[in-house]
Short mmCIF file of C-alpha atoms in Angstrom, two decimals:
data_model
loop_
_atom_site.label_atom_id
_atom_site.label_comp_id
_atom_site.label_asym_id
_atom_site.label_seq_id
_atom_site.Cartn_x
_atom_site.Cartn_y
_atom_site.Cartn_z
CA MET N 12 73.70 117.43 -58.51
CA ALA N 13 72.12 120.82 -58.16
CA ARG N 14 69.26 119.31 -57.26
CA LEU N 15 70.61 116.92 -54.38
CA ALA N 16 72.99 119.91 -53.22
CA ALA N 17 69.29 121.81 -53.15
CA ALA N 18 67.63 119.18 -51.37
CA ILE N 19 70.41 118.71 -48.32
CA LYS N 20 71.35 122.54 -48.30
CA ALA N 21 74.62 121.97 -49.32
CA ARG N 22 76.91 124.11 -51.67
CA LEU N 23 77.22 122.30 -54.54
CA HIS N 24 81.31 124.01 -55.78
CA LEU N 25 82.04 123.17 -59.39
CA VAL N 26 85.57 123.61 -60.33
CA GLY N 27 86.53 124.07 -64.33
CA PRO N 28 87.06 123.78 -66.30
CA LEU N 29 83.38 122.78 -67.18
CA GLY N 30 81.38 120.36 -70.10
CA PHE N 31 78.57 122.33 -69.66
CA SER N 32 76.86 126.19 -69.71
CA LEU N 33 75.67 127.82 -66.61
CA GLU N 34 74.36 130.49 -68.28
CA ASP N 35 70.61 131.16 -67.40
CA ARG N 36 68.55 130.59 -70.42
CA TYR N 37 70.49 126.76 -70.90
CA LEU N 38 69.47 126.23 -67.12
CA LYS N 39 65.98 127.30 -67.98
CA ARG N 40 65.56 125.30 -70.90
CA ALA N 41 66.37 122.08 -68.91
CA GLY N 42 63.86 122.97 -66.83
CA LEU N 43 65.97 123.24 -63.28
CA ASP N 44 63.29 125.03 -61.73
CA TYR N 45 64.53 124.75 -58.55
CA TRP N 46 67.87 126.01 -59.52
CA PRO N 47 67.07 129.27 -57.05
CA LEU N 48 67.62 127.22 -54.18
CA VAL N 49 71.20 126.00 -55.48
CA ASP N 50 73.87 126.75 -52.88
CA LEU N 51 76.65 127.81 -55.85
CA GLN N 52 80.54 128.44 -55.69
CA THR N 53 82.43 127.93 -59.19
CA TYR N 54 86.34 127.94 -59.72
CA ASN N 55 87.58 128.45 -63.04
CA GLY N 56 89.91 124.99 -62.31
CA TRP N 57 91.84 123.26 -59.32
CA ASP N 58 94.62 125.81 -58.67
CA GLN N 59 91.43 128.93 -57.96
CA PHE N 60 90.14 126.14 -55.72
CA ALA N 61 92.54 124.81 -53.91
CA GLU N 62 94.02 128.85 -53.15
CA HIS N 63 90.15 129.83 -52.00
CA HIS N 64 90.31 126.93 -49.64
CA HIS N 65 94.07 126.40 -48.31
CA ASP N 66 93.06 127.38 -44.72
CA SER N 67 90.45 125.22 -44.37
CA PRO N 68 91.83 122.44 -41.72
CA ARG N 69 88.82 120.91 -40.92
CA ALA N 70 87.73 120.11 -44.33
CA LYS N 71 89.25 116.80 -45.76
CA SER N 72 89.01 116.12 -49.21
CA LYS N 73 87.87 112.94 -50.85
CA PHE N 74 88.44 112.13 -54.56
CA PHE N 75 85.82 109.20 -55.95
CA SER N 76 87.17 107.20 -58.84
CA THR N 77 86.20 104.07 -60.81
CA HIS N 78 89.77 103.10 -60.05
CA GLY N 79 89.99 103.96 -56.27
CA PRO N 80 92.13 101.81 -54.05
CA THR N 81 89.24 101.87 -51.40
CA SER N 82 85.66 101.40 -51.33
CA TYR N 83 83.64 104.45 -50.35
CA LEU N 84 81.97 102.39 -47.16
CA ASP N 85 85.88 102.44 -45.65
CA ALA N 86 85.89 106.29 -45.44
CA TYR N 87 85.28 108.54 -42.55
CA TYR N 88 83.38 111.49 -43.25
CA LYS N 89 83.10 114.43 -41.28
CA ARG N 90 81.10 117.67 -41.74
CA GLY N 91 83.06 119.98 -43.96
CA ASP N 92 84.47 117.53 -46.24
CA PHE N 93 84.55 118.35 -50.02
CA LEU N 94 84.08 115.64 -52.03
CA PHE N 95 85.06 115.61 -55.75
CA PHE N 96 84.10 113.45 -58.80
CA GLY N 97 85.28 114.08 -62.39
CA GLY N 98 83.09 114.10 -65.48
CA GLU N 99 81.81 111.19 -66.24
CA THR N 100 83.56 110.08 -69.34
CA SER N 101 86.97 111.72 -68.05
CA GLY N 102 86.84 111.10 -64.63
CA LEU N 103 89.12 113.10 -62.60
CA GLY N 104 92.53 111.87 -64.62
CA LYS N 105 94.94 109.34 -63.31
CA GLU N 106 98.10 112.13 -62.68
CA PHE N 107 95.31 114.33 -60.55
CA LEU N 108 95.15 111.04 -58.42
CA ALA N 109 97.81 110.38 -58.28
CA GLU N 110 99.18 112.44 -55.96
CA ARG N 111 96.07 111.68 -54.16
CA ALA N 112 95.65 107.97 -53.71
CA ASP N 113 95.46 107.71 -50.23
CA ARG N 114 91.72 109.46 -50.46
CA THR N 115 90.47 108.46 -53.67
CA TYR N 116 87.52 105.77 -53.21
CA ARG N 117 85.42 103.67 -55.67
CA ILE N 118 82.12 101.98 -55.50
CA PRO N 119 82.24 99.01 -56.32
CA ILE N 120 80.60 97.69 -59.52
CA PHE N 121 80.55 94.06 -60.08
CA GLU N 122 79.61 93.97 -64.21
CA ALA N 123 82.78 94.21 -65.77
CA GLY N 124 81.45 95.72 -69.15
CA VAL N 125 80.19 98.32 -66.79
CA ARG N 126 82.88 101.44 -67.01
CA SER N 127 81.22 103.57 -64.38
CA LEU N 128 77.42 104.75 -62.92
CA ASN N 129 76.04 107.39 -63.79
CA LEU N 130 77.83 110.79 -62.02
CA SER N 131 75.01 111.93 -60.35
CA ASN N 132 73.79 108.29 -59.34
CA ALA N 133 77.39 108.11 -57.81
CA VAL N 134 77.24 111.36 -56.18
CA SER N 135 74.07 110.89 -54.42
CA ILE N 136 75.35 107.44 -52.78
CA VAL N 137 78.72 109.00 -51.89
CA VAL N 138 76.82 111.60 -49.89
CA TYR N 139 74.28 109.66 -48.45
CA GLU N 140 76.48 107.87 -46.85
CA ALA N 141 78.87 110.70 -45.92
CA LEU N 142 75.08 112.16 -44.27
CA ARG N 143 74.35 109.02 -42.48
CA GLN N 144 78.06 108.93 -41.11
CA THR N 145 77.72 112.25 -39.93
CA GLY N 146 74.32 111.93 -38.22
CA ALA N 147 72.36 114.29 -40.43
CA LEU N 148 69.91 111.82 -41.61
CA ARG N 149 68.38 112.16 -38.50
CA THR N 150 68.00 115.29 -37.76
CA SER N 151 65.89 115.20 -40.93
#
């Protein structure tokens, strides 16, 4: 996700708790040489994120889950939207999503034996649809 954020010049918001370390030595070991190009903002948890962005009426939050009631293709994306994805194994949580069901979307998976997509693949699919809808791909 960090590489994608750097490539499209988007800010990457990471809301904790994270399942990985952002310490420089771990990033270097993983070969993330593009890390200096990432516009990163971190938050300890959802409450901190919500407090920091409560006055952003222009931005609408969209949430993505394998349990979302609506296809990501039916979402209307605009510049400034926040797109939320959970961890590969735990997702965003049923209670969290229940309060946001009207803004929760899914990427269709046709094989019942596949529970979910790789997180970075899912983010890429949705982000490029958002870029397409907002006309950002025509400027590259």
